[in-house]
Coordinates of C-alpha atoms and ligand atoms in Angstrom, one line a residue:
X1 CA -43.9 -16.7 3.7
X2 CA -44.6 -16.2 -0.3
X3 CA -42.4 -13.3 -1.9
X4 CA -45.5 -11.6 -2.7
X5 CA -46.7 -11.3 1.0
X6 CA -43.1 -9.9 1.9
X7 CA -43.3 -7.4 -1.1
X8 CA -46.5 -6.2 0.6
X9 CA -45.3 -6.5 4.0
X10 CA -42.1 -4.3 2.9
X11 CA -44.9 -1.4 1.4
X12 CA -45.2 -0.2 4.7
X13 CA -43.2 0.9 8.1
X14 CA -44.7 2.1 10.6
X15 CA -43.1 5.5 12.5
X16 CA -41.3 5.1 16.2
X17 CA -44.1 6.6 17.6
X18 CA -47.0 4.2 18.0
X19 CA -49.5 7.0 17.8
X20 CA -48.7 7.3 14.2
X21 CA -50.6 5.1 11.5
X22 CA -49.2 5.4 8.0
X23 CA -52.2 6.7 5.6
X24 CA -51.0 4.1 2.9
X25 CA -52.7 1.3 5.0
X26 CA -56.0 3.0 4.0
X27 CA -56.0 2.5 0.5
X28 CA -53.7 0.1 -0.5
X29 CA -55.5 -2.8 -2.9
X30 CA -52.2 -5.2 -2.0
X31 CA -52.5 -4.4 1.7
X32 CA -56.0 -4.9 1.7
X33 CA -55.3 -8.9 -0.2
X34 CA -53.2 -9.3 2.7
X35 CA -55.7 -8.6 5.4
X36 CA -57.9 -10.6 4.3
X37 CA -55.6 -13.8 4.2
X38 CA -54.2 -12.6 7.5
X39 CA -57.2 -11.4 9.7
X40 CA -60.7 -12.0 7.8
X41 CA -60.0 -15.8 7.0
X42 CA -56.8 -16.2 9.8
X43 CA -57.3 -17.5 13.1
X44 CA -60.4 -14.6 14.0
X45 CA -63.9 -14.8 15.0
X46 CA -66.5 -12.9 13.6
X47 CA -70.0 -12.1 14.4
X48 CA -72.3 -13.0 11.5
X49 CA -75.5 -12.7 13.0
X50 CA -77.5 -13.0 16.4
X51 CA -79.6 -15.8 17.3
X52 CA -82.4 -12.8 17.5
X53 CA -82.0 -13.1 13.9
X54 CA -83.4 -16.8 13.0
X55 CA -85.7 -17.4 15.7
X56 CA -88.0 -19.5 13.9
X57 CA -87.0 -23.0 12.0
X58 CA -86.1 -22.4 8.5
X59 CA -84.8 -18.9 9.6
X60 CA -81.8 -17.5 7.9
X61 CA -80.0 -15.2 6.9
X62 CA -76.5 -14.1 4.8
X63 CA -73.6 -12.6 5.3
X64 CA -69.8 -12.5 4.4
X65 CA -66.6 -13.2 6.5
X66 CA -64.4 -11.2 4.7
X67 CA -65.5 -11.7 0.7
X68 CA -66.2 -15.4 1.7
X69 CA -70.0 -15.5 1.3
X70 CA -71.7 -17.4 4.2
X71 CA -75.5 -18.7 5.2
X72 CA -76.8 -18.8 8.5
X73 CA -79.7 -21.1 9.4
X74 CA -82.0 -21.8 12.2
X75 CA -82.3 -25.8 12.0
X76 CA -86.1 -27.9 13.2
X77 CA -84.6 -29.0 16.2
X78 CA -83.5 -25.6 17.1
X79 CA -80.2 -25.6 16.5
X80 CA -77.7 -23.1 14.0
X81 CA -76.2 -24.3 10.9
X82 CA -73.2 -22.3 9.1
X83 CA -72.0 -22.5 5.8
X84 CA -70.3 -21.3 2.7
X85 CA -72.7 -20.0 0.8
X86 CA -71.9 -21.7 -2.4
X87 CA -73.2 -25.0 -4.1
X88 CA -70.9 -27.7 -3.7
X89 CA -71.0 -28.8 -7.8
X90 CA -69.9 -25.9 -9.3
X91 CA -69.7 -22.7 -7.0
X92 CA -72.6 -21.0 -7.9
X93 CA -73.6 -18.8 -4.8
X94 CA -76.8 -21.0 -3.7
X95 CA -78.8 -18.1 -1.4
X96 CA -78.8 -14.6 -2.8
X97 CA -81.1 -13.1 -0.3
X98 CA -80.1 -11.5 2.8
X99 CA -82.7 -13.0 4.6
X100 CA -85.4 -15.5 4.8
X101 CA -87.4 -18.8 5.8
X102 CA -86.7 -21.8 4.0
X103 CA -86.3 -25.4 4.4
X104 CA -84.5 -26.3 1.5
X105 CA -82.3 -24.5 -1.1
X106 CA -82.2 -25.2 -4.4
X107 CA -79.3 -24.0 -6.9
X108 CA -80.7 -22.4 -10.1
X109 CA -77.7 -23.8 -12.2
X110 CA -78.3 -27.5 -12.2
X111 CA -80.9 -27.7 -9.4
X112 CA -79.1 -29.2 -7.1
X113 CA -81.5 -29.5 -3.7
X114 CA -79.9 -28.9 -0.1
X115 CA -81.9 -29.0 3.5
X116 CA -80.9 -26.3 5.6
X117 CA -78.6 -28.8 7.6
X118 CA -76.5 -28.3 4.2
X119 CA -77.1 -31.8 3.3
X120 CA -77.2 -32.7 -0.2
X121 CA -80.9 -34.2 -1.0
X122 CA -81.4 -34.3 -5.0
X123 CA -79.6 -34.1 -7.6
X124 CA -81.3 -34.2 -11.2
X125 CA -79.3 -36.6 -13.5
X126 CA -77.0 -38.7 -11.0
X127 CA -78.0 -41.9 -12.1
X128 CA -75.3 -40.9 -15.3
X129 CA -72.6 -39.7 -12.5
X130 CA -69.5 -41.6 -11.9
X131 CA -70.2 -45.2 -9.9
X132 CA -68.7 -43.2 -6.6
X133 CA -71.0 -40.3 -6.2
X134 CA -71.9 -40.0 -3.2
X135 CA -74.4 -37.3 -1.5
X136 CA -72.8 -37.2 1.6
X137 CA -69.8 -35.4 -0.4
X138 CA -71.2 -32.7 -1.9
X139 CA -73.1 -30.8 1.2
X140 CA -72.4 -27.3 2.0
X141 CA -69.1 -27.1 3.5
X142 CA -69.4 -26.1 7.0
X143 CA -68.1 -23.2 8.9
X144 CA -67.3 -23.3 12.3
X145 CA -69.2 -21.3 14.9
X146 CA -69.7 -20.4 18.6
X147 CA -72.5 -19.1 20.2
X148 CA -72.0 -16.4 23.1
X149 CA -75.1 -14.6 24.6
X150 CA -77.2 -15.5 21.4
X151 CA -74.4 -13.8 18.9
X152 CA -72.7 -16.2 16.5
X153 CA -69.2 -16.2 15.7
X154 CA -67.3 -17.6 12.7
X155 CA -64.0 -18.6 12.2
X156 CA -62.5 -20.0 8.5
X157 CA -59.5 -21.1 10.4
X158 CA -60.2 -24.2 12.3
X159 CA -56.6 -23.7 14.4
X160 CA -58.7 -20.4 16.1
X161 CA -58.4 -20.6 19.7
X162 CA -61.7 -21.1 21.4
X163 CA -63.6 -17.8 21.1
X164 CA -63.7 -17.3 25.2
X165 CA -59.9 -16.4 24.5
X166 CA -60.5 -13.7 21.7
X167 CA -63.3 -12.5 24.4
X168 CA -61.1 -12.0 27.4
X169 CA -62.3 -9.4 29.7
X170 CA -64.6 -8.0 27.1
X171 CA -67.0 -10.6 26.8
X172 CA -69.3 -9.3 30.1
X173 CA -69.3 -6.0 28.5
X174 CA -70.5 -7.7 25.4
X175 CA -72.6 -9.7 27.2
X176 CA -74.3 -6.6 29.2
X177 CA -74.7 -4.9 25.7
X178 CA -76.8 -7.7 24.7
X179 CA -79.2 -7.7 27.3
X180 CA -77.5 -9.5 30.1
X181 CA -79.0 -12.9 28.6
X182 CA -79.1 -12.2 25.2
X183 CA -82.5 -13.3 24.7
X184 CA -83.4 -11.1 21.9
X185 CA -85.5 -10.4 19.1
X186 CA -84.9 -8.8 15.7
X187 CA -86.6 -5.6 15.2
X188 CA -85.0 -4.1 12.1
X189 CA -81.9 -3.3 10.2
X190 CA -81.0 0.1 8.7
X191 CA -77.9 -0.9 6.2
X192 CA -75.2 1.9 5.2
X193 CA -72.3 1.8 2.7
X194 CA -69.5 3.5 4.1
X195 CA -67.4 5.6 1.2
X196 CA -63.9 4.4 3.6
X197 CA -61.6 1.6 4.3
X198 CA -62.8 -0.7 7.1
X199 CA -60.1 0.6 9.4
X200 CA -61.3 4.2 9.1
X201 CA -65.0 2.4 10.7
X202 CA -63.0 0.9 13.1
X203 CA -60.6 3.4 14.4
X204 CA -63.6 5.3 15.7
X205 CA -62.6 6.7 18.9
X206 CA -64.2 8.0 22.2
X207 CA -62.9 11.7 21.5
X208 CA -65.0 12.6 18.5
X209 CA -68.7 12.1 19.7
X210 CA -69.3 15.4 21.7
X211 CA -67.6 17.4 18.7
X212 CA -68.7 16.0 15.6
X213 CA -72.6 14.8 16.5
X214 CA -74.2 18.5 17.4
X215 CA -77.1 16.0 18.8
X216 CA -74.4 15.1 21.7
X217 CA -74.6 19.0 22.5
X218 CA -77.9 19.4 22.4
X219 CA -79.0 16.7 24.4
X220 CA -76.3 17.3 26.7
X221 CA -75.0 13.5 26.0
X222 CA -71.0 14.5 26.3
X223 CA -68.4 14.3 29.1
X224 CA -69.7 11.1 30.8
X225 CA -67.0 9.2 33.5
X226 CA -66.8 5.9 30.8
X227 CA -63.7 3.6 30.7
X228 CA -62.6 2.4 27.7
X229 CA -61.2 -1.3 28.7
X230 CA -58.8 -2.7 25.3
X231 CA -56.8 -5.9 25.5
X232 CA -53.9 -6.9 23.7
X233 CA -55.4 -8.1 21.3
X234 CA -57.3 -4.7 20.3
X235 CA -61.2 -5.2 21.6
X236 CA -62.4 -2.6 23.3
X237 CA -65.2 -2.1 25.8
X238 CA -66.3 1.1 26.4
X239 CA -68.8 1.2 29.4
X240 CA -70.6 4.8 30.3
X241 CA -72.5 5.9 33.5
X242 CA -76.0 6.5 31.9
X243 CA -76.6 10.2 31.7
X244 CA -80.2 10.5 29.8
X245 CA -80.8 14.5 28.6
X246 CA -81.2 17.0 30.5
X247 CA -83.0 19.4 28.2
X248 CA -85.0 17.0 25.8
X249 CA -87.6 19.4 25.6
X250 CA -87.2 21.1 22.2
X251 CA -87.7 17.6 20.3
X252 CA -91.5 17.4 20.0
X253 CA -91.8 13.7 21.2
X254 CA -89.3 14.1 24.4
X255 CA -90.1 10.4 25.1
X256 CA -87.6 9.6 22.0
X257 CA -84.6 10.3 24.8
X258 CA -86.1 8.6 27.5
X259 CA -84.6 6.4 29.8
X260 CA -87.1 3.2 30.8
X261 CA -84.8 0.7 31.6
X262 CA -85.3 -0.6 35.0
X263 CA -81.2 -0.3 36.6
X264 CA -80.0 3.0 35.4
X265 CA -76.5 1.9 37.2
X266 CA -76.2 -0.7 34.4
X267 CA -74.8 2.2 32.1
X268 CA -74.3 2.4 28.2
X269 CA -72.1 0.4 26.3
X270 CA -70.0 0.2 23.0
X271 CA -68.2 -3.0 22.4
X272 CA -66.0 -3.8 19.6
X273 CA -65.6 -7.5 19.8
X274 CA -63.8 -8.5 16.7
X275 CA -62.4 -6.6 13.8
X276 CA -65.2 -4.2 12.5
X277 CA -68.4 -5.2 14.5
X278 CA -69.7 -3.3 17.5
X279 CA -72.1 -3.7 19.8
X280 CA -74.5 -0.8 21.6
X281 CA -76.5 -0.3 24.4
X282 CA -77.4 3.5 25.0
X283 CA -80.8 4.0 26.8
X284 CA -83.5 1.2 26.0
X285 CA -81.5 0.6 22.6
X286 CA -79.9 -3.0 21.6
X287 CA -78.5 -2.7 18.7
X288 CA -75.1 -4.7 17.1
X289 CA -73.5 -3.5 14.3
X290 CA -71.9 -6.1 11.7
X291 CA -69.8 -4.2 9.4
X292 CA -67.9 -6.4 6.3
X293 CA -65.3 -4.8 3.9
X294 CA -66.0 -4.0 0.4
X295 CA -62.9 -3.7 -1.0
X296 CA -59.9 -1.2 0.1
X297 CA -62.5 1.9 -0.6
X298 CA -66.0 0.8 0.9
X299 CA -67.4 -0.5 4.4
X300 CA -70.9 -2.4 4.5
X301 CA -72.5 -2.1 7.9
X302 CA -76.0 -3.8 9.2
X303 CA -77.0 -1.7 11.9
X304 CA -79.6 -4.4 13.7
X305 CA -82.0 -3.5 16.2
X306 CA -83.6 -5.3 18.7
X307 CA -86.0 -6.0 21.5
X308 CA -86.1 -7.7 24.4
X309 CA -87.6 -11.3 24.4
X310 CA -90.0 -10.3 27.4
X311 CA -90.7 -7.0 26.4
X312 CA -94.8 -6.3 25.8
X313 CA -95.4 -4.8 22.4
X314 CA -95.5 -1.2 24.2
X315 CA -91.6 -1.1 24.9
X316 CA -90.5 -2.8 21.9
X317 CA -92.1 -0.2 20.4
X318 CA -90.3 1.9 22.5
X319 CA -87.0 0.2 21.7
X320 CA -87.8 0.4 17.7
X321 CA -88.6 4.2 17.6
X322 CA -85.5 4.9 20.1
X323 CA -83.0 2.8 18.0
X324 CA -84.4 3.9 14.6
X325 CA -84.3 7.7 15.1
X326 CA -81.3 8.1 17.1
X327 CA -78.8 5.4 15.6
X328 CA -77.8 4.3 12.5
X329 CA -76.6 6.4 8.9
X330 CA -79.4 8.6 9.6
X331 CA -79.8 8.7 13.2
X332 CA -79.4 11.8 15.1
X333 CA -76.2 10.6 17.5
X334 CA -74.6 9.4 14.6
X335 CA -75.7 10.9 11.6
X336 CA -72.3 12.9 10.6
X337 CA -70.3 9.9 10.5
X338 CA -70.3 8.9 7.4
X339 CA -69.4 12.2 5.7
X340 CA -66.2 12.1 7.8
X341 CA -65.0 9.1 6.7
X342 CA -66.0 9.8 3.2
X343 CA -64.2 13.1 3.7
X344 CA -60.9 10.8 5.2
X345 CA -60.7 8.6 2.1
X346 CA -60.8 11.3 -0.3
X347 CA -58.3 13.6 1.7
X348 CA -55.4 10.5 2.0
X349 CA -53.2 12.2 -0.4
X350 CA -53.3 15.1 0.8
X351 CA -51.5 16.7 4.0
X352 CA -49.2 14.1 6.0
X353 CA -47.6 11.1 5.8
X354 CA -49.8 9.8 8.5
X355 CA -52.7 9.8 11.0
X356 CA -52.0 10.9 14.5
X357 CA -53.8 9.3 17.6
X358 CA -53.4 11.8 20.2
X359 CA -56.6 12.6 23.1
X360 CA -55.1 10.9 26.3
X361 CA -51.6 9.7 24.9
X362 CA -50.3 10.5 27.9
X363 CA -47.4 8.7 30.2
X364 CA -49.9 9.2 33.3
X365 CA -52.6 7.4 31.4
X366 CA -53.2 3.5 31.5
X367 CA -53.7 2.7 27.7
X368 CA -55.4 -0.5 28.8
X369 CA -57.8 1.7 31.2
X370 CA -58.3 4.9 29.5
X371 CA -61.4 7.5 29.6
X372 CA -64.9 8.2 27.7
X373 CA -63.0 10.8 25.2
X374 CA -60.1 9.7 24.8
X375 CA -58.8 7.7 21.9
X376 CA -55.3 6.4 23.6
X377 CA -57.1 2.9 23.1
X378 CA -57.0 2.9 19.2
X379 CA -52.8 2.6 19.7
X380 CA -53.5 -0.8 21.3
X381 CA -55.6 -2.4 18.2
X382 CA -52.7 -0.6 15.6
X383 CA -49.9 -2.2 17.8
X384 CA -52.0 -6.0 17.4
X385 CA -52.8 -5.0 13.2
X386 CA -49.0 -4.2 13.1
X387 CA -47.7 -7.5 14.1
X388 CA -50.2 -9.6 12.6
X389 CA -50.1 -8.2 9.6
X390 CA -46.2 -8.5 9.9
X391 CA -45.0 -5.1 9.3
X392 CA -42.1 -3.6 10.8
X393 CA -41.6 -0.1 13.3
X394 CA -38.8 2.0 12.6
X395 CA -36.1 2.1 15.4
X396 CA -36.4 5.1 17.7
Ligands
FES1 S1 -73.6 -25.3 -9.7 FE1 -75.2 -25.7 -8.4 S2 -76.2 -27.3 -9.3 FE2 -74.6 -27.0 -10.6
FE2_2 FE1 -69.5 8.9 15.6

């Protein structure tokens, strides 16, 4: 360990209690450096983008593990190809669109040409490069990936375990919130900077929704029988009993709130299956959030919607209306969000020491099995930051 990660690590300890977070971890620029050497580009996966997303060849798309810029392509024989998104002669970032078809990438610097395989295939003026030059040297540097019910992961570390072991016993949650098969199709983004530390995205919690969102009270969405399933490692599954509203009948289109999915049983879902990415399935909705930090202050989040391969035009429809109006920074169910954690950032001087985590902390209650509204979960994922981050507890 470096002096300057044990200066960092030595900023912070957390209280006895483990439903106590220090508010310095919000907005801390050296503790934010550390993260992202310790978890964004340590031995993590992260989703950067569902299959859904590149369905034809030449598909792709950007995104950023951390700050690392990557690019995400749909290759001619069908296959994915991840990268860092940078040109392999002098850095510049090759692909500064989000999305987009292409077979080939040319940087503007020098014009150096790559396929979308990342392999090197002109390069103006080499026949006055060094005798060794060699293509085959320069192509993008690769990133490695899994694929689990059409959503990619990514890992910078190449020790990572296999991604079935960050999964655990939340992957058939995650794989229910995708469809069941995860054949889906891309039907939109809405895209929100969050004015808060990534952690303030992440630690939402179960026990907010029926007070904060009036649209939960209105539709009559709150006090569900979920079970909020964590593992040691901090993912969390939270699996509802479907409850579609009762009294829809002030909105003028009802239909906006209406249930047409064909197993009722199969529930509603919110899955957080890596550090600040979520996956949701409420009513005919599919939608998977990929959230990226923007320094210690901001949070970017995709909110990406989708259909259903099979579906006829009539219920994507359906699924596009019922995931545009009712999710996302301006949809009804989740609309006040943003203001709250724009209202936590600017408030972390103020008041205590630190952040309390208290709805079902209770010796009865299983953390690792916990209920709909509660947010005993949240202590789990802080005990797993805690030690892989390396900082210490105070002695009881
Ligand atoms: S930096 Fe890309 S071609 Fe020179
Ligand atoms: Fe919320």
């Amino acid at each position: 360990m470096n002096a300057n990660t044990q200066f960092i690590q030595d900023l912070v300890t957390f209280p006895a209690k483990a439903n106590a977070v220090p508010k310095t971890l919000y907005e801390s620029a050296e503790i934010y450096q550390l993260e992202l050497e310790r978890l964004f580009y340590g031995p993590h996966w992260h989703p950067v983008a569902h299959t859904g997303e590149i369905r034809e060849s030449g598909d792709y798309k950007t995104f950023y593990i951390g700050e690392v810029p990557i690019l995400i392509t749909r290759l001619a024989d069908g296959g994915v190809g991840v990268f860092h998104n940078a040109c392999a002669h002098r850095g510049t970032m090759l692909v500064p669109e989000v999305r987009g078809n292409a077979a080939e990438f040319q940087c503007p610097y020098h014009r150096w040409l790559y396929d979308n395989g990342g392999n090197l295939r002109g390069v103006p003026g080499d026949d006055d490069f060094p005798e060794d030059f060699c293509k085959a040297d320069f192509g993008l540097r690769k990133i490695r990936f899994e694929i689990f019910a059409g959503l990619i992961f990514a890992t910078l570390d190449d020790n990572a375990a296999p991604l079935s072991e960050q999964l655990g016993e939340i992957a058939e949650p995650l794989r229910e919130s995708l469809g069941g098969d995860g054949r889906l199709k891309l039907l939109g983004y809405q895209k929100v900077m969050y004015n808060a530390n990534w952690k303030t995205y992440r630690d939402q919690d179960g026990y907010h929704p029926p007070l904060l969102h009036a649209a939960f009270k209105l539709l009559n969405w709150q006090g569900g029988k979920g079970v909020c399933t964590v593992a040691d490692n901090g993912l969390i599954a939270l699996v509802s009993q479907l409850a579609a509203a009762k009294n829809s009948d002030f909105l003028k289109d009802p239909s906006l709130v209406e249930f047409r999915g064909v197993d009722p049983s199969k529930g509603s879902y919110v899955v957080c299956p890596s550090l600040i990415s979520f996956g949701t399935k409420h009513l005919d909705m599919f939608n998977f959030r990929f959230g990226m930090p923007r320094g210690p202050f901001k949070t970017e989040v995709h909110w990406a919607y989708f259909c259903h391969e099979d579906d006829d035009e009539e219920m994507a429809n359906h699924r596009l209306r019922q995931s545009s109006n009712l999710l996302g920074p301006s949809g009804l169910v989740s609309l006040e969000d943003a203001a709250v954690f724009s209202r936590i950032q600017n408030a972390l001087k103020a008041g205590t020491e630190n952040a309390y985590f208290l709805k079902g902390v209770r010796k009865d209650k299983d953390p690792y099995k916990s209920g709909q509204n509660d947010e005993i979960a949240n202590i789990v994922w802080w005990e797993w930051y805690r030690k892989a981050m390396g900082f210490s507890r105070a002695a009881a």
